[in-house]
């Protein structure tokens, strides 16, 4: 007589299915946490746009995390509307060609240093540029470099002096 005994516990198929579900959920949670940490660690503290590009500038041995203003829209927006920059953070304007690019402080509520760079050398610094009131751009003071520049770096006021940034200081950009 052939007797078939039925196991009333979990079948091997059911056990494999539960293990796969558990592994999938664990992997999803891990990846979610990993990408969340990565986003927080790489972006400046008061991010601008969600599609912003980031890089690093090294001047005088100090690494500065920067948001890249590499389009005309990002360059016009600049730090406008931001509340703050982090301790070692800034915005790097990449113009592509040398010229006398002007900067204003429209809707920037905190003072900054503007560091003008030509190639890999600092050619000028405008220290402690203060916020300006007014919506009419024609009434705002415009700051220009002392010579044509192809880059400009905006950092918290006083940082250029603190970090020993002076004219002829070499800068290196990594993206």
PDB file of C-alpha atoms in Angstrom:
ATOM      1  CA  UNK A   1       0.000   0.000   0.000  1.00  0.00           C
ATOM      2  CA  UNK A   2       1.303   3.413  -0.908  1.00  0.00           C
ATOM      3  CA  UNK A   3       0.597   6.001   1.707  1.00  0.00           C
ATOM      4  CA  UNK A   4       1.300   9.662   1.247  1.00  0.00           C
ATOM      5  CA  UNK A   5       1.922  11.588   4.427  1.00  0.00           C
ATOM      6  CA  UNK A   6       1.190  15.254   4.175  1.00  0.00           C
ATOM      7  CA  UNK A   7       3.418  17.614   6.122  1.00  0.00           C
ATOM      8  CA  UNK A   8       1.274  20.208   7.814  1.00  0.00           C
ATOM      9  CA  UNK A   9       4.214  22.611   8.323  1.00  0.00           C
ATOM     10  CA  UNK A  10       5.581  25.071   5.798  1.00  0.00           C
ATOM     11  CA  UNK A  11       6.433  23.518   2.481  1.00  0.00           C
ATOM     12  CA  UNK A  12       9.907  24.087   1.060  1.00  0.00           C
ATOM     13  CA  UNK A  13       8.303  26.210  -1.673  1.00  0.00           C
ATOM     14  CA  UNK A  14       6.547  28.434   0.906  1.00  0.00           C
ATOM     15  CA  UNK A  15       9.741  28.823   2.912  1.00  0.00           C
ATOM     16  CA  UNK A  16      11.735  29.890  -0.166  1.00  0.00           C
ATOM     17  CA  UNK A  17       9.049  32.398  -1.082  1.00  0.00           C
ATOM     18  CA  UNK A  18       9.158  33.961   2.402  1.00  0.00           C
ATOM     19  CA  UNK A  19      12.961  34.135   2.314  1.00  0.00           C
ATOM     20  CA  UNK A  20      12.861  35.906  -1.070  1.00  0.00           C
ATOM     21  CA  UNK A  21      10.300  38.409   0.213  1.00  0.00           C
ATOM     22  CA  UNK A  22      12.373  39.047   3.356  1.00  0.00           C
ATOM     23  CA  UNK A  23      15.571  39.490   1.288  1.00  0.00           C
ATOM     24  CA  UNK A  24      13.838  41.900  -1.103  1.00  0.00           C
ATOM     25  CA  UNK A  25      12.428  44.036   1.744  1.00  0.00           C
ATOM     26  CA  UNK A  26      15.813  44.084   3.531  1.00  0.00           C
ATOM     27  CA  UNK A  27      17.596  45.115   0.322  1.00  0.00           C
ATOM     28  CA  UNK A  28      15.043  47.861  -0.366  1.00  0.00           C
ATOM     29  CA  UNK A  29      15.461  49.275   3.155  1.00  0.00           C
ATOM     30  CA  UNK A  30      19.253  49.161   2.883  1.00  0.00           C
ATOM     31  CA  UNK A  31      19.321  50.925  -0.496  1.00  0.00           C
ATOM     32  CA  UNK A  32      16.845  53.541   0.682  1.00  0.00           C
ATOM     33  CA  UNK A  33      19.023  54.364   3.698  1.00  0.00           C
ATOM     34  CA  UNK A  34      22.222  54.341   1.640  1.00  0.00           C
ATOM     35  CA  UNK A  35      20.947  56.771  -0.999  1.00  0.00           C
ATOM     36  CA  UNK A  36      19.404  59.012   1.646  1.00  0.00           C
ATOM     37  CA  UNK A  37      22.773  59.241   3.437  1.00  0.00           C
ATOM     38  CA  UNK A  38      24.630  59.826   0.156  1.00  0.00           C
ATOM     39  CA  UNK A  39      22.338  62.709  -0.822  1.00  0.00           C
ATOM     40  CA  UNK A  40      22.708  64.376   2.597  1.00  0.00           C
ATOM     41  CA  UNK A  41      26.488  64.031   2.676  1.00  0.00           C
ATOM     42  CA  UNK A  42      27.239  65.381  -0.808  1.00  0.00           C
ATOM     43  CA  UNK A  43      24.938  68.371  -1.071  1.00  0.00           C
ATOM     44  CA  UNK A  44      25.479  71.803   0.449  1.00  0.00           C
ATOM     45  CA  UNK A  45      23.435  72.548   3.525  1.00  0.00           C
ATOM     46  CA  UNK A  46      20.919  74.895   1.898  1.00  0.00           C
ATOM     47  CA  UNK A  47      20.587  73.395  -1.571  1.00  0.00           C
ATOM     48  CA  UNK A  48      19.452  75.420  -4.501  1.00  0.00           C
ATOM     49  CA  UNK A  49      17.879  73.400  -7.259  1.00  0.00           C
ATOM     50  CA  UNK A  50      17.279  69.664  -7.193  1.00  0.00           C
ATOM     51  CA  UNK A  51      19.224  69.163 -10.419  1.00  0.00           C
ATOM     52  CA  UNK A  52      22.270  71.086  -9.218  1.00  0.00           C
ATOM     53  CA  UNK A  53      25.794  69.840  -9.930  1.00  0.00           C
ATOM     54  CA  UNK A  54      28.431  69.786  -7.212  1.00  0.00           C
ATOM     55  CA  UNK A  55      32.203  69.801  -7.095  1.00  0.00           C
ATOM     56  CA  UNK A  56      35.195  70.752  -4.964  1.00  0.00           C
ATOM     57  CA  UNK A  57      37.569  73.702  -5.050  1.00  0.00           C
ATOM     58  CA  UNK A  58      40.884  73.444  -3.241  1.00  0.00           C
ATOM     59  CA  UNK A  59      42.560  76.729  -2.337  1.00  0.00           C
ATOM     60  CA  UNK A  60      45.462  77.034   0.102  1.00  0.00           C
ATOM     61  CA  UNK A  61      44.938  73.443   1.257  1.00  0.00           C
ATOM     62  CA  UNK A  62      41.260  74.027   2.097  1.00  0.00           C
ATOM     63  CA  UNK A  63      38.689  71.866   0.313  1.00  0.00           C
ATOM     64  CA  UNK A  64      35.474  73.756  -0.350  1.00  0.00           C
ATOM     65  CA  UNK A  65      32.331  71.897  -1.412  1.00  0.00           C
ATOM     66  CA  UNK A  66      30.676  73.958  -4.124  1.00  0.00           C
ATOM     67  CA  UNK A  67      27.478  74.044  -6.082  1.00  0.00           C
ATOM     68  CA  UNK A  68      28.362  74.677  -9.713  1.00  0.00           C
ATOM     69  CA  UNK A  69      26.710  77.602 -11.474  1.00  0.00           C
ATOM     70  CA  UNK A  70      27.479  76.411 -14.980  1.00  0.00           C
ATOM     71  CA  UNK A  71      24.427  77.635 -16.905  1.00  0.00           C
ATOM     72  CA  UNK A  72      23.240  81.194 -17.485  1.00  0.00           C
ATOM     73  CA  UNK A  73      20.091  80.476 -15.432  1.00  0.00           C
ATOM     74  CA  UNK A  74      22.079  79.197 -12.444  1.00  0.00           C
ATOM     75  CA  UNK A  75      24.516  82.096 -12.760  1.00  0.00           C
ATOM     76  CA  UNK A  76      21.735  84.673 -12.718  1.00  0.00           C
ATOM     77  CA  UNK A  77      20.061  82.969  -9.735  1.00  0.00           C
ATOM     78  CA  UNK A  78      23.329  82.542  -7.798  1.00  0.00           C
ATOM     79  CA  UNK A  79      22.757  82.463  -4.047  1.00  0.00           C
ATOM     80  CA  UNK A  80      19.526  84.476  -4.288  1.00  0.00           C
ATOM     81  CA  UNK A  81      16.857  83.082  -2.007  1.00  0.00           C
ATOM     82  CA  UNK A  82      19.288  81.036   0.094  1.00  0.00           C
ATOM     83  CA  UNK A  83      19.307  81.355   3.856  1.00  0.00           C
ATOM     84  CA  UNK A  84      22.923  80.319   4.437  1.00  0.00           C
ATOM     85  CA  UNK A  85      26.001  78.483   3.246  1.00  0.00           C
ATOM     86  CA  UNK A  86      27.633  75.713   5.255  1.00  0.00           C
ATOM     87  CA  UNK A  87      31.008  76.221   6.941  1.00  0.00           C
ATOM     88  CA  UNK A  88      33.195  75.007   4.038  1.00  0.00           C
ATOM     89  CA  UNK A  89      30.718  75.518   1.213  1.00  0.00           C
ATOM     90  CA  UNK A  90      30.246  77.939  -1.627  1.00  0.00           C
ATOM     91  CA  UNK A  91      29.059  78.464  -5.167  1.00  0.00           C
ATOM     92  CA  UNK A  92      31.473  78.301  -8.086  1.00  0.00           C
ATOM     93  CA  UNK A  93      30.537  80.204 -11.249  1.00  0.00           C
ATOM     94  CA  UNK A  94      32.051  78.661 -14.388  1.00  0.00           C
ATOM     95  CA  UNK A  95      31.826  81.135 -17.255  1.00  0.00           C
ATOM     96  CA  UNK A  96      33.802  79.347 -19.962  1.00  0.00           C
ATOM     97  CA  UNK A  97      35.594  82.489 -21.157  1.00  0.00           C
ATOM     98  CA  UNK A  98      37.332  85.455 -19.556  1.00  0.00           C
ATOM     99  CA  UNK A  99      35.353  88.649 -19.070  1.00  0.00           C
ATOM    100  CA  UNK A 100      34.326  91.281 -16.523  1.00  0.00           C
ATOM    101  CA  UNK A 101      31.346  89.461 -14.982  1.00  0.00           C
ATOM    102  CA  UNK A 102      29.364  91.574 -12.514  1.00  0.00           C
ATOM    103  CA  UNK A 103      27.765  90.342  -9.284  1.00  0.00           C
ATOM    104  CA  UNK A 104      24.941  91.814  -7.217  1.00  0.00           C
ATOM    105  CA  UNK A 105      23.448  90.822  -3.867  1.00  0.00           C
ATOM    106  CA  UNK A 106      19.777  90.559  -4.879  1.00  0.00           C
ATOM    107  CA  UNK A 107      17.861  88.423  -2.353  1.00  0.00           C
ATOM    108  CA  UNK A 108      21.030  87.164  -0.635  1.00  0.00           C
ATOM    109  CA  UNK A 109      20.379  87.738   3.097  1.00  0.00           C
ATOM    110  CA  UNK A 110      23.915  87.041   4.351  1.00  0.00           C
ATOM    111  CA  UNK A 111      27.323  88.621   3.599  1.00  0.00           C
ATOM    112  CA  UNK A 112      29.799  86.821   1.342  1.00  0.00           C
ATOM    113  CA  UNK A 113      33.319  87.056  -0.034  1.00  0.00           C
ATOM    114  CA  UNK A 114      33.598  87.016  -3.820  1.00  0.00           C
ATOM    115  CA  UNK A 115      36.830  85.447  -5.109  1.00  0.00           C
ATOM    116  CA  UNK A 116      37.575  85.992  -8.814  1.00  0.00           C
ATOM    117  CA  UNK A 117      39.672  83.324 -10.511  1.00  0.00           C
ATOM    118  CA  UNK A 118      41.379  83.308 -13.905  1.00  0.00           C
ATOM    119  CA  UNK A 119      42.515  79.832 -14.924  1.00  0.00           C
ATOM    120  CA  UNK A 120      43.914  78.469 -11.668  1.00  0.00           C
ATOM    121  CA  UNK A 121      44.938  81.758 -10.009  1.00  0.00           C
ATOM    122  CA  UNK A 122      43.011  84.113  -7.771  1.00  0.00           C
ATOM    123  CA  UNK A 123      43.035  87.553  -9.417  1.00  0.00           C
ATOM    124  CA  UNK A 124      40.840  89.487  -6.989  1.00  0.00           C
ATOM    125  CA  UNK A 125      38.777  89.341  -3.815  1.00  0.00           C
ATOM    126  CA  UNK A 126      35.800  91.444  -2.775  1.00  0.00           C
ATOM    127  CA  UNK A 127      35.596  90.789   0.986  1.00  0.00           C
ATOM    128  CA  UNK A 128      32.450  90.948   3.122  1.00  0.00           C
ATOM    129  CA  UNK A 129      29.949  91.983   0.460  1.00  0.00           C
ATOM    130  CA  UNK A 130      26.811  92.878   2.428  1.00  0.00           C
ATOM    131  CA  UNK A 131      23.172  92.145   1.580  1.00  0.00           C
ATOM    132  CA  UNK A 132      21.331  94.944  -0.223  1.00  0.00           C
ATOM    133  CA  UNK A 133      17.693  95.912   0.013  1.00  0.00           C
ATOM    134  CA  UNK A 134      15.521  96.561  -2.992  1.00  0.00           C
ATOM    135  CA  UNK A 135      13.887  94.686  -5.799  1.00  0.00           C
ATOM    136  CA  UNK A 136      15.039  97.002  -8.577  1.00  0.00           C
ATOM    137  CA  UNK A 137      18.273  95.560  -9.974  1.00  0.00           C
ATOM    138  CA  UNK A 138      19.238  98.967 -11.399  1.00  0.00           C
ATOM    139  CA  UNK A 139      19.626 100.284  -7.825  1.00  0.00           C
ATOM    140  CA  UNK A 140      21.890  97.466  -6.634  1.00  0.00           C
ATOM    141  CA  UNK A 141      25.658  97.847  -6.430  1.00  0.00           C
ATOM    142  CA  UNK A 142      27.431  95.607  -8.922  1.00  0.00           C
ATOM    143  CA  UNK A 143      30.838  94.121  -8.083  1.00  0.00           C
ATOM    144  CA  UNK A 144      33.355  93.458 -10.883  1.00  0.00           C
ATOM    145  CA  UNK A 145      36.713  91.659 -10.951  1.00  0.00           C
ATOM    146  CA  UNK A 146      39.882  93.754 -11.325  1.00  0.00           C
ATOM    147  CA  UNK A 147      40.720  91.876 -14.559  1.00  0.00           C
ATOM    148  CA  UNK A 148      38.856  89.457 -16.820  1.00  0.00           C
ATOM    149  CA  UNK A 149      38.030  86.198 -15.007  1.00  0.00           C
ATOM    150  CA  UNK A 150      36.630  82.859 -16.128  1.00  0.00           C
ATOM    151  CA  UNK A 151      35.434  81.764 -12.667  1.00  0.00           C
ATOM    152  CA  UNK A 152      34.110  83.299  -9.475  1.00  0.00           C
ATOM    153  CA  UNK A 153      33.711  81.714  -6.052  1.00  0.00           C
ATOM    154  CA  UNK A 154      31.172  82.924  -3.492  1.00  0.00           C
ATOM    155  CA  UNK A 155      31.898  81.885   0.107  1.00  0.00           C
ATOM    156  CA  UNK A 156      30.838  83.042   3.561  1.00  0.00           C
ATOM    157  CA  UNK A 157      32.138  86.495   4.518  1.00  0.00           C
ATOM    158  CA  UNK A 158      35.526  86.406   6.219  1.00  0.00           C
ATOM    159  CA  UNK A 159      36.481  82.965   4.886  1.00  0.00           C
ATOM    160  CA  UNK A 160      38.910  84.300   2.261  1.00  0.00           C
ATOM    161  CA  UNK A 161      40.956  85.960   5.011  1.00  0.00           C
ATOM    162  CA  UNK A 162      40.564  83.016   7.412  1.00  0.00           C
ATOM    163  CA  UNK A 163      41.773  80.555   4.760  1.00  0.00           C
ATOM    164  CA  UNK A 164      44.625  82.825   3.624  1.00  0.00           C
ATOM    165  CA  UNK A 165      43.241  83.340   0.127  1.00  0.00           C
ATOM    166  CA  UNK A 166      45.033  86.195  -1.615  1.00  0.00           C
ATOM    167  CA  UNK A 167      45.699  87.311  -5.160  1.00  0.00           C
ATOM    168  CA  UNK A 168      47.974  84.853  -6.986  1.00  0.00           C
ATOM    169  CA  UNK A 169      46.815  81.985  -4.721  1.00  0.00           C
ATOM    170  CA  UNK A 170      46.463  78.809  -6.789  1.00  0.00           C
ATOM    171  CA  UNK A 171      43.062  77.119  -6.953  1.00  0.00           C
ATOM    172  CA  UNK A 172      42.188  73.644  -8.155  1.00  0.00           C
ATOM    173  CA  UNK A 173      38.735  72.604  -9.269  1.00  0.00           C
ATOM    174  CA  UNK A 174      37.388  69.055  -9.229  1.00  0.00           C
ATOM    175  CA  UNK A 175      33.911  68.046 -10.350  1.00  0.00           C
TER     176      UNK A 175
END
